[in-house]
PDB file of C-alpha atoms and ligand atoms in Angstrom:
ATOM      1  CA  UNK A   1     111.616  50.856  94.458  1.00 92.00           C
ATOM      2  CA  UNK A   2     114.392  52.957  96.283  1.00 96.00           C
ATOM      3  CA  UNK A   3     112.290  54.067  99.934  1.00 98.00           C
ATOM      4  CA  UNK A   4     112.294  58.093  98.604  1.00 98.00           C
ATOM      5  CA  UNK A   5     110.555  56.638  95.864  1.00 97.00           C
ATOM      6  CA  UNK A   6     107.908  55.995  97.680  1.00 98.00           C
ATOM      7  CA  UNK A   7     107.713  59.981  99.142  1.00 98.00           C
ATOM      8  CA  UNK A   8     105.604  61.996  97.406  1.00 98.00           C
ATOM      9  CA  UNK A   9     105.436  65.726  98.249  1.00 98.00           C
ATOM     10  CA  UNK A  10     102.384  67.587  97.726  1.00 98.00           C
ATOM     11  CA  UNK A  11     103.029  70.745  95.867  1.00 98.00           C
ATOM     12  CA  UNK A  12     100.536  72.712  97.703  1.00 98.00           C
ATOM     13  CA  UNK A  13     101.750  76.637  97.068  1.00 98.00           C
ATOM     14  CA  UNK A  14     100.054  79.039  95.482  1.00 97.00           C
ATOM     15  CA  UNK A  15     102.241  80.068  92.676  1.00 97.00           C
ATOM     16  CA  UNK A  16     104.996  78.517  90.078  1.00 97.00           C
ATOM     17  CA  UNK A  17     107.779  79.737  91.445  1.00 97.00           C
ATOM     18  CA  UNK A  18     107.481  78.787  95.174  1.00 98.00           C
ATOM     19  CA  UNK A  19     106.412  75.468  93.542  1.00 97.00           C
ATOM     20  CA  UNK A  20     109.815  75.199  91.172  1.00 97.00           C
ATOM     21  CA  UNK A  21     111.747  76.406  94.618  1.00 97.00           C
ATOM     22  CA  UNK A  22     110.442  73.504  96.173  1.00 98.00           C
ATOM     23  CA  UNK A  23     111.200  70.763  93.361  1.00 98.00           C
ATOM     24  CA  UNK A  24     114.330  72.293  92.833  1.00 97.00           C
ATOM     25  CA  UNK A  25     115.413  71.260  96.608  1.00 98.00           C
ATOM     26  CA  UNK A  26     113.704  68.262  96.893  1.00 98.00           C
ATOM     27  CA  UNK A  27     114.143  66.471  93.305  1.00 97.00           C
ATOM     28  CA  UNK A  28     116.929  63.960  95.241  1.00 97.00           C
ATOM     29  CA  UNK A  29     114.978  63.295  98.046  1.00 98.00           C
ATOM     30  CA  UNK A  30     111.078  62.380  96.773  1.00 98.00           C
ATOM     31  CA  UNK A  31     109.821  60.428  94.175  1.00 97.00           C
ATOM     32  CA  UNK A  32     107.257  62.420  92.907  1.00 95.00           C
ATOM     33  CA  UNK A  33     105.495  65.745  93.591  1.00 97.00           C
ATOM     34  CA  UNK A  34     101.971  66.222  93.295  1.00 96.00           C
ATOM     35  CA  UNK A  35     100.240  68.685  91.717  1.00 96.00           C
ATOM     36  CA  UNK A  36      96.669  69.625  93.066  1.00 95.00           C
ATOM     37  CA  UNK A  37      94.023  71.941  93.049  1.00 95.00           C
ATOM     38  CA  UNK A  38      95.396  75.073  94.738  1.00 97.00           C
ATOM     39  CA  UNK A  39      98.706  75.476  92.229  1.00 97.00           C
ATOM     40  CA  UNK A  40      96.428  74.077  89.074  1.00 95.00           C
ATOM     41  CA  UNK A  41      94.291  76.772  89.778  1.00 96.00           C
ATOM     42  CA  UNK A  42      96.836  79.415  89.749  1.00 97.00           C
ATOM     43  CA  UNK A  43      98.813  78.115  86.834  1.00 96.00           C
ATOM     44  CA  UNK A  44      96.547  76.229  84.615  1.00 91.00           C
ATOM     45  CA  UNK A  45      97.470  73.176  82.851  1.00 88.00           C
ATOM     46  CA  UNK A  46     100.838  74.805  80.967  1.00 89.00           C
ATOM     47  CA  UNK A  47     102.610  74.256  84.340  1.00 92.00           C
ATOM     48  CA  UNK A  48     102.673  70.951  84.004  1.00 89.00           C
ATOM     49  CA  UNK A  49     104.361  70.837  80.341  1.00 87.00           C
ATOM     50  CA  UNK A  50     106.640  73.456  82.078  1.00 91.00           C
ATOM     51  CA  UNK A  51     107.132  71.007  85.175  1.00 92.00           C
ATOM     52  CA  UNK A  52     107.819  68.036  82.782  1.00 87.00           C
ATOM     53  CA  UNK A  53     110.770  70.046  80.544  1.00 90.00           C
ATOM     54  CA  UNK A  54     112.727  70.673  83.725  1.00 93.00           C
ATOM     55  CA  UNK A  55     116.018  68.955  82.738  1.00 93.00           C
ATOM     56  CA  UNK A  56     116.422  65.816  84.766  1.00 93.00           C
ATOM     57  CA  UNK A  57     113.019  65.079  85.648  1.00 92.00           C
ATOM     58  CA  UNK A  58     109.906  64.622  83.292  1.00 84.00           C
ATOM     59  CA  UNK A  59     106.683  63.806  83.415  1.00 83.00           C
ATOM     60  CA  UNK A  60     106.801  61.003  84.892  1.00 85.00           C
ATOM     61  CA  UNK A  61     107.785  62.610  88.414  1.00 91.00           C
ATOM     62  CA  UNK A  62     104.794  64.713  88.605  1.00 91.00           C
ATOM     63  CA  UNK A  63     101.424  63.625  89.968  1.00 90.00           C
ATOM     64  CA  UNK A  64      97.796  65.220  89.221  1.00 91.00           C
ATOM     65  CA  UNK A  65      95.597  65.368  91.847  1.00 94.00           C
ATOM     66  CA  UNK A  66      92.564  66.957  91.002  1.00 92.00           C
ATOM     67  CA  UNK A  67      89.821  64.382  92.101  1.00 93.00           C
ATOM     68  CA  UNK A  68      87.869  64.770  89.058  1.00 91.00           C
ATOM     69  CA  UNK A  69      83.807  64.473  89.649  1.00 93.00           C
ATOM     70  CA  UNK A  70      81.443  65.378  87.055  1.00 92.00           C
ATOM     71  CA  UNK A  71      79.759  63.036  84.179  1.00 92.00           C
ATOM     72  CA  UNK A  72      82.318  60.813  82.874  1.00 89.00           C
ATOM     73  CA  UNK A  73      82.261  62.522  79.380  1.00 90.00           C
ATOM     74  CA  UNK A  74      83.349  65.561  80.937  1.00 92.00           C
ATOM     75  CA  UNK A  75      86.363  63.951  83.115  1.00 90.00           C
ATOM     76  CA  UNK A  76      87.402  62.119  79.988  1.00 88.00           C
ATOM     77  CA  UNK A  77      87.823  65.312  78.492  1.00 88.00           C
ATOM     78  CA  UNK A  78      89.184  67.310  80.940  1.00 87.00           C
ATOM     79  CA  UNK A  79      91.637  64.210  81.420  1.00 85.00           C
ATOM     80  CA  UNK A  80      92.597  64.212  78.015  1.00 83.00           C
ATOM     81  CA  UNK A  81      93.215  68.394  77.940  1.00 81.00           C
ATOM     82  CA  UNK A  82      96.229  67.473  80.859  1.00 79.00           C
ATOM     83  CA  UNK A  83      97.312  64.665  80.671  1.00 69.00           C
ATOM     84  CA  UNK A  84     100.858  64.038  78.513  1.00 63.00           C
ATOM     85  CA  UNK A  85     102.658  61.381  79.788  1.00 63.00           C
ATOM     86  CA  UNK A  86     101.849  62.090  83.940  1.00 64.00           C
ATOM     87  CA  UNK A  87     102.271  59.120  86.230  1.00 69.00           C
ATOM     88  CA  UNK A  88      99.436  60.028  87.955  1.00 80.00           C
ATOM     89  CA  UNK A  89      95.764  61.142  87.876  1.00 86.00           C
ATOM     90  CA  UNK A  90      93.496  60.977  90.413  1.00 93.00           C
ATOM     91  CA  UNK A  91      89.260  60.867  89.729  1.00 93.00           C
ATOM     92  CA  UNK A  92      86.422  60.246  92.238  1.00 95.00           C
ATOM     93  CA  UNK A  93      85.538  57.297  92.892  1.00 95.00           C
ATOM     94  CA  UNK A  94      81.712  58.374  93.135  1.00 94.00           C
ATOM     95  CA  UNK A  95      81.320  58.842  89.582  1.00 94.00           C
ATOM     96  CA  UNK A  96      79.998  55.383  90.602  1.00 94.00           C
ATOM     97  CA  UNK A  97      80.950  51.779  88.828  1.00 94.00           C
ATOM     98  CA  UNK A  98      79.406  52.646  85.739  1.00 93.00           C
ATOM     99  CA  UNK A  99      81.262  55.968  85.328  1.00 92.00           C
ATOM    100  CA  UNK A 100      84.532  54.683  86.444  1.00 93.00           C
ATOM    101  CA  UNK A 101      84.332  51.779  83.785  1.00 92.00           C
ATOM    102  CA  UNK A 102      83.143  53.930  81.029  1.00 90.00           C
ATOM    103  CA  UNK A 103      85.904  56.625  81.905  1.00 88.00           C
ATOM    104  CA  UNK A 104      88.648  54.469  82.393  1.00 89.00           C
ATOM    105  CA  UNK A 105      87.691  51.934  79.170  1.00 88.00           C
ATOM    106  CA  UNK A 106      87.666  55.430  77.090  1.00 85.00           C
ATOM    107  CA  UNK A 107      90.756  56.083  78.424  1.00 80.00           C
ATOM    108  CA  UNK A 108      92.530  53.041  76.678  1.00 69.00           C
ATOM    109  CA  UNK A 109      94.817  50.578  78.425  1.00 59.00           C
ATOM    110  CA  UNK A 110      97.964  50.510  78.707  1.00 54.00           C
ATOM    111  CA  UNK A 111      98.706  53.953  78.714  1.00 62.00           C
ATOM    112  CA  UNK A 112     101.823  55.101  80.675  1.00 66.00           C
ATOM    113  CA  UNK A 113     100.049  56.818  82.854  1.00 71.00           C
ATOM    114  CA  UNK A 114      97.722  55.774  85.907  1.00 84.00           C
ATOM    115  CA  UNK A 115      94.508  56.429  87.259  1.00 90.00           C
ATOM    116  CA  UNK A 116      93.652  56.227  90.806  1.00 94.00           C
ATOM    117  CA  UNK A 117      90.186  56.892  92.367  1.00 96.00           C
ATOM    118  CA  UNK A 118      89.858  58.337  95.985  1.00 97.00           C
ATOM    119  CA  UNK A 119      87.760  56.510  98.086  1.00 97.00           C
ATOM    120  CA  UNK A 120      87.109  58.944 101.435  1.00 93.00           C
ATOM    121  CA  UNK A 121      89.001  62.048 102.035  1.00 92.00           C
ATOM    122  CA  UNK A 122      91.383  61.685 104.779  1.00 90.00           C
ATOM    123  CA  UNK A 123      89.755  64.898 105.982  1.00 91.00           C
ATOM    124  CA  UNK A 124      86.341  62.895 107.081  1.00 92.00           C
ATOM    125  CA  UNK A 125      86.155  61.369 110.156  1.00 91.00           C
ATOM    126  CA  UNK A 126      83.238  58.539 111.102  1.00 92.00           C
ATOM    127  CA  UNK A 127      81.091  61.906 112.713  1.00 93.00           C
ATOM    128  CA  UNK A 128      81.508  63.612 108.993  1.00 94.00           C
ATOM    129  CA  UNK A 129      80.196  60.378 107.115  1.00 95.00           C
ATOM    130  CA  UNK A 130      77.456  59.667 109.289  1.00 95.00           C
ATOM    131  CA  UNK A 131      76.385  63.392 108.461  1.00 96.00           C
ATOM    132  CA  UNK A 132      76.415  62.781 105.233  1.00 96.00           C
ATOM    133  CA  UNK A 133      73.870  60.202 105.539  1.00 96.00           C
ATOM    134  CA  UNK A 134      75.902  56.919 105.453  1.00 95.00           C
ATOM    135  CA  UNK A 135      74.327  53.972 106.955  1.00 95.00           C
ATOM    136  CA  UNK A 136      76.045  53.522 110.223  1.00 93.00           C
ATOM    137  CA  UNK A 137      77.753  50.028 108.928  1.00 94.00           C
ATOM    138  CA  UNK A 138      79.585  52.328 106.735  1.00 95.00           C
ATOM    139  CA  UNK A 139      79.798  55.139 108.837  1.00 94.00           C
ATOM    140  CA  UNK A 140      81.183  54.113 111.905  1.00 92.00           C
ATOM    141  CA  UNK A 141      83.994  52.445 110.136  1.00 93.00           C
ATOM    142  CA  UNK A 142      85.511  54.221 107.072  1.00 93.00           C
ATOM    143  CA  UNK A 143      87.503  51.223 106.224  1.00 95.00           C
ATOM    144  CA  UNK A 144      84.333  49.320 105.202  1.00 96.00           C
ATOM    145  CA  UNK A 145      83.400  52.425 102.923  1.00 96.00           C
ATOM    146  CA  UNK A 146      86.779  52.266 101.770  1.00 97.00           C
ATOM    147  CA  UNK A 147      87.207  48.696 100.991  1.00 98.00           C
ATOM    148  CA  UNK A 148      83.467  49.188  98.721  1.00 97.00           C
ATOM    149  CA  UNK A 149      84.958  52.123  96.846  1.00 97.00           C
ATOM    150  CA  UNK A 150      88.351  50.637  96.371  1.00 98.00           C
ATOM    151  CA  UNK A 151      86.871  47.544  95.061  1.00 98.00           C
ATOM    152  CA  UNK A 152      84.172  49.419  92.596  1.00 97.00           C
ATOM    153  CA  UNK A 153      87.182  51.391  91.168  1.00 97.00           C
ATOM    154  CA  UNK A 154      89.573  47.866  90.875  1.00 97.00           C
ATOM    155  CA  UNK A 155      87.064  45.982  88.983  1.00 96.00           C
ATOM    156  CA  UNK A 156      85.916  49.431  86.540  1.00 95.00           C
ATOM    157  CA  UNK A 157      90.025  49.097  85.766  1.00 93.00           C
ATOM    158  CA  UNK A 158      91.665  52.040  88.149  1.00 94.00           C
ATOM    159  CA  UNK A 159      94.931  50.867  88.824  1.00 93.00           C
ATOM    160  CA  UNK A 160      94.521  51.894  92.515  1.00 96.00           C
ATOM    161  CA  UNK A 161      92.982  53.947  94.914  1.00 97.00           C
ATOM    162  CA  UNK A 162      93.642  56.996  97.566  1.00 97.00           C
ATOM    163  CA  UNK A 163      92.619  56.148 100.994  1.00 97.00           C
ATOM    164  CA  UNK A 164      94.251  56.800 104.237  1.00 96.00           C
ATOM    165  CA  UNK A 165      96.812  54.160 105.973  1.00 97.00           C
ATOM    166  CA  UNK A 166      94.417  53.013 108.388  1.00 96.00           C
ATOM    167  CA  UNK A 167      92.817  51.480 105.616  1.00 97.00           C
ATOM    168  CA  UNK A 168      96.059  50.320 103.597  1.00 98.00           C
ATOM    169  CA  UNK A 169      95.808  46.778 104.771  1.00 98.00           C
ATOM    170  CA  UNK A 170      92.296  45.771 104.351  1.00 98.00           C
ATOM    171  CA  UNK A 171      92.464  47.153 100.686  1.00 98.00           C
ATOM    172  CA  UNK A 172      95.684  45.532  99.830  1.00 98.00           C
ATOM    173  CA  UNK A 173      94.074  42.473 101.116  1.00 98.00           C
ATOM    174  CA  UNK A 174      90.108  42.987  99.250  1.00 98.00           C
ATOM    175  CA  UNK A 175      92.354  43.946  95.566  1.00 98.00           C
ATOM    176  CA  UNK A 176      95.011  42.264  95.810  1.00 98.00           C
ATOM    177  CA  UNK A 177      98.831  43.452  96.066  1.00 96.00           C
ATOM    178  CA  UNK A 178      99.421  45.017  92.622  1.00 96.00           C
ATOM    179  CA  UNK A 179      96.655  47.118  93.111  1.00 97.00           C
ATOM    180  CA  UNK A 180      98.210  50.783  94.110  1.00 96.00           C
ATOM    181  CA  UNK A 181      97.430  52.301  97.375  1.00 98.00           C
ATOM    182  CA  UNK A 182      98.300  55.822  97.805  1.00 97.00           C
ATOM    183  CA  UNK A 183      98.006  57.136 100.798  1.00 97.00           C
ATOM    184  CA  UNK A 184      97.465  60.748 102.337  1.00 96.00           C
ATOM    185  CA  UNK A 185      96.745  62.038 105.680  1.00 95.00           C
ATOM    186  CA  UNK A 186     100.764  61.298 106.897  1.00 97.00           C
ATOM    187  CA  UNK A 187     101.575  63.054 110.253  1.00 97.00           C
ATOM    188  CA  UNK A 188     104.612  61.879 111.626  1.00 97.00           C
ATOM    189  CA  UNK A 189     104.943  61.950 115.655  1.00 95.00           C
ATOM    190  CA  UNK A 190     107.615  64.527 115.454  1.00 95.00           C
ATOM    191  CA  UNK A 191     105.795  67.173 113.550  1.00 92.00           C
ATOM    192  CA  UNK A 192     103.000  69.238 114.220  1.00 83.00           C
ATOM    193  CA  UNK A 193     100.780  71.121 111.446  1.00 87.00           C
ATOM    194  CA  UNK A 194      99.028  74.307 112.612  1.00 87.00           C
ATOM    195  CA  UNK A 195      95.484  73.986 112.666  1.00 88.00           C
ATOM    196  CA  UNK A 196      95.204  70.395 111.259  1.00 87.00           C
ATOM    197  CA  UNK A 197      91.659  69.221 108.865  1.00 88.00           C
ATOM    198  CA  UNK A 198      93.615  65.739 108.547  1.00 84.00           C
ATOM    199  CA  UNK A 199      91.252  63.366 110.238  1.00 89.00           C
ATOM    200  CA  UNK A 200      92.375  59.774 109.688  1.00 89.00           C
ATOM    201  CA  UNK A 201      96.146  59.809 110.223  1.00 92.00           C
ATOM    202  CA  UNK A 202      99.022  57.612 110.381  1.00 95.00           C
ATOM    203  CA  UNK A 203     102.470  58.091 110.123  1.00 97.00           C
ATOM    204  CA  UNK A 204     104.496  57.264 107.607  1.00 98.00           C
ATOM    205  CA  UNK A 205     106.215  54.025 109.436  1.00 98.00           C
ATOM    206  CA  UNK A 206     102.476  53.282 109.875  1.00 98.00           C
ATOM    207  CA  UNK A 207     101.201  53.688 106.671  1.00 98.00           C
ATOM    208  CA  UNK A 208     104.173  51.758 104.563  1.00 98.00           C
ATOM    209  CA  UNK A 209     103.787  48.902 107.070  1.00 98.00           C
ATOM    210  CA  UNK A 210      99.896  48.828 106.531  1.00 98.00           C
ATOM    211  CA  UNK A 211     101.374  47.970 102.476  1.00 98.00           C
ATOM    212  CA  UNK A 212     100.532  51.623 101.157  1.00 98.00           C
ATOM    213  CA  UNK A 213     102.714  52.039  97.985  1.00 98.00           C
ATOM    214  CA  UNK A 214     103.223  55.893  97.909  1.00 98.00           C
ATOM    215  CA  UNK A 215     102.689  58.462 100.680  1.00 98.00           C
ATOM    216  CA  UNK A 216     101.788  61.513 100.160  1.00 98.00           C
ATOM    217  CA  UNK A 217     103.277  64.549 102.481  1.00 98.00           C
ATOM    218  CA  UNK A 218     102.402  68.288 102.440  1.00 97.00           C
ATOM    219  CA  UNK A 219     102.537  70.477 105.471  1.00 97.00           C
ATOM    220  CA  UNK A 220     105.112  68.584 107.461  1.00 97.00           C
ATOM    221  CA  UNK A 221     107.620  68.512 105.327  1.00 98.00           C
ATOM    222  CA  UNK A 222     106.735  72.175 104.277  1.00 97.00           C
ATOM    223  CA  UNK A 223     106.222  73.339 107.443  1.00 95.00           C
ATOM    224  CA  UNK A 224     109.253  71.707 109.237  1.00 96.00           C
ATOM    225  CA  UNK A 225     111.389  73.999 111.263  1.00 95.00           C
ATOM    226  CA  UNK A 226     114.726  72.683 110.316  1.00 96.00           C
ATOM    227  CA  UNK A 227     113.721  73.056 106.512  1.00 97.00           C
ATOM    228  CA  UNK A 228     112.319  70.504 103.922  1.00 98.00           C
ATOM    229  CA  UNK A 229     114.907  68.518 103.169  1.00 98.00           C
ATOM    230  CA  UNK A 230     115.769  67.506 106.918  1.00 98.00           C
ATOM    231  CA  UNK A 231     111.858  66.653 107.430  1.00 98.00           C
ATOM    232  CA  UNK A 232     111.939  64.568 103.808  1.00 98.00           C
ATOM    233  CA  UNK A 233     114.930  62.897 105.012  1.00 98.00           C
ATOM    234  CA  UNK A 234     113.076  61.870 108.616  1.00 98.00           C
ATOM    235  CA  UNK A 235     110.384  60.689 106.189  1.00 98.00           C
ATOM    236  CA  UNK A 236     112.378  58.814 104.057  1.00 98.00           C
ATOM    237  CA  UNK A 237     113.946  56.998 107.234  1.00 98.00           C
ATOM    238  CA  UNK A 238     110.692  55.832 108.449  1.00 98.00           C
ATOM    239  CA  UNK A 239     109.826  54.533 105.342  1.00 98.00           C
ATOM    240  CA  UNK A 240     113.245  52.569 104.892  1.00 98.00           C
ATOM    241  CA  UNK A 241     112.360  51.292 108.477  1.00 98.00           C
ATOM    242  CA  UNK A 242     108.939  49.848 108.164  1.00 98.00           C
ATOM    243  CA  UNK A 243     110.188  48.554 104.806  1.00 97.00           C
ATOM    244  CA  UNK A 244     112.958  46.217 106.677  1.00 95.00           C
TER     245      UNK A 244
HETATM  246  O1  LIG B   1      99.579  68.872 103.892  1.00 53.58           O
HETATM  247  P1  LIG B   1      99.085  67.457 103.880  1.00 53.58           P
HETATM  248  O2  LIG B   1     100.176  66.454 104.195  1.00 53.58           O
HETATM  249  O3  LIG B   1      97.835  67.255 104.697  1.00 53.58           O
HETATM  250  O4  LIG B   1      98.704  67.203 102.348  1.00 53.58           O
HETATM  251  C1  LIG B   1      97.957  66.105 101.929  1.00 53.58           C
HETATM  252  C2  LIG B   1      97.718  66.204 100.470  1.00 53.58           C
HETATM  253  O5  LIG B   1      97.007  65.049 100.038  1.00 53.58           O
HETATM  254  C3  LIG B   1      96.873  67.405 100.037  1.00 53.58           C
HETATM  255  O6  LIG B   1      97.467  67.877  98.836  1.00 53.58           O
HETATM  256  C4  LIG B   1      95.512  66.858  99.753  1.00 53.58           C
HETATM  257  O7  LIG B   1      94.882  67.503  98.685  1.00 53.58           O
HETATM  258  C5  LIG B   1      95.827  65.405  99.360  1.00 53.58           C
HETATM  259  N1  LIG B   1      94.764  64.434  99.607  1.00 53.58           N
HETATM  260  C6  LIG B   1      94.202  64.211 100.836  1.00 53.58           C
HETATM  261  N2  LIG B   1      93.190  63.288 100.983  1.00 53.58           N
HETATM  262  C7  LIG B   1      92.776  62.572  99.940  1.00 53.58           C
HETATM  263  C8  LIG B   1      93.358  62.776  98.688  1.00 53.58           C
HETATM  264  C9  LIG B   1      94.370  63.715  98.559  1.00 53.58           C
HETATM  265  O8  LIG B   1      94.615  64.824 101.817  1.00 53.58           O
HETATM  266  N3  LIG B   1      91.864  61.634 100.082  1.00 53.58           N
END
């Protein structure tokens, strides 16, 4: 994999057409974009036939990210309503080992497409999960709730997980290498994002280093003040970097 393979940016605009401005400019420099919740919302699940006909590209660069949590015979139909040929699909890993297994062996193998289960939103810090009634083994370090998740989803047959870079390592270490880590919650050192909820952060030297596969980028790319495609082009350098 070329390193802006490894980039990709999170679509997260409210409409179709600030979302085709944005793939339009970056198409050479990231590997995939991701489509989640706020432009699925607006758009509906045609966008992403529309997204896959764009000349050059198709379906394969685009990236569904709706973290999927009900009973699994309701993901597995939602899944199947959206899903034509996407790379990938993310589902919550709290549907629980059961659910994951039952989802994912309804979904058939070998199927072009993957599915990844998030362990812990990047947004949550330890304070959040203890909060939420973790035990304090698991709450006080994230990584160990990760590692659980990421290792409930490997052996229901995910191909990978979501999880932030911090914990990039340890789960490339618990599932092995082939198993995908995706990782959100980037913030590079030279770029600030107004009135950040990302909790547990790394940057994206950090994060490919730690062995995550993909990263996934939103606001500082987006938010850059010398445009998009010089802030995808830092990103892409850091990656290169921690990849020598
Ligand atoms: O703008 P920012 O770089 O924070 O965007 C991160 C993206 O990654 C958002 O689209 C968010 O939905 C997604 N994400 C996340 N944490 C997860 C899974 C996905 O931040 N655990």
């Amino acid at each position: 994999m070329e390193p802006k393979e490894r980039l990709i940016f999170a679509l997260d605009v409210p409409d179709k057409m600030t979302a085709l401005k944005y793939v339009n400019l970056l198409r050479e420099e990231v590997g995939l974009f991701k489509v989640g919740l706020e432009l699925f919302m607006a758009e509906g699940p045609v966008l992403l036939q529309e997204l896959a006909n764009i000349p050059g590209l198709g379906p394969s660069r685009f990236f569904l990210d709706l973290k999927l949590y009900d009973i699994p015979a309701t993901v597995l139909g939602a899944i199947l309503t959206v899903v034509h040929g996407l790379m990938l699909v993310t589902i919550h890993s709290d549907l629980g080992p059961r659910g994951l297994k039952q989802l994912v062996d309804n979904l058939g193998s070998g199927s072009a497409w993957k599915i990844l289960a998030v362990t812990v939103l990047t947004s949550l810090s330890a304070s959040d999960l203890e909060a939420l009634g973790y035990v304090p083994e698991y709450a006080r370090h994230p990584e160990s709730l990760v590692v659980l998740k990421a290792k409930l989803a490997k052996a229901a047959g995910c191909q990978g997980v979501i999880c932030s870079g911090r914990e990039a390592k340890a789960v490339k270490e618990a599932c092995g290498k082939d198993f995908l880590v995706v990782c959100p919650g980037i913030r590079p050192a030279w770029a600030g994002v107004q009135g950040d909820d990302q909790q547990r952060i790394v940057t994206p030297y950090e994060a490919i280093k730690n062995g995550a596969d993909y990263i996934v980028v939103g606001r500082p790319i987006r938010e850059y003040p010398d445009g998009p495609v010089a802030a995808a082009r830092r990103v892409v350098k850091e990656i290169a970097d921690a990849l020598k």
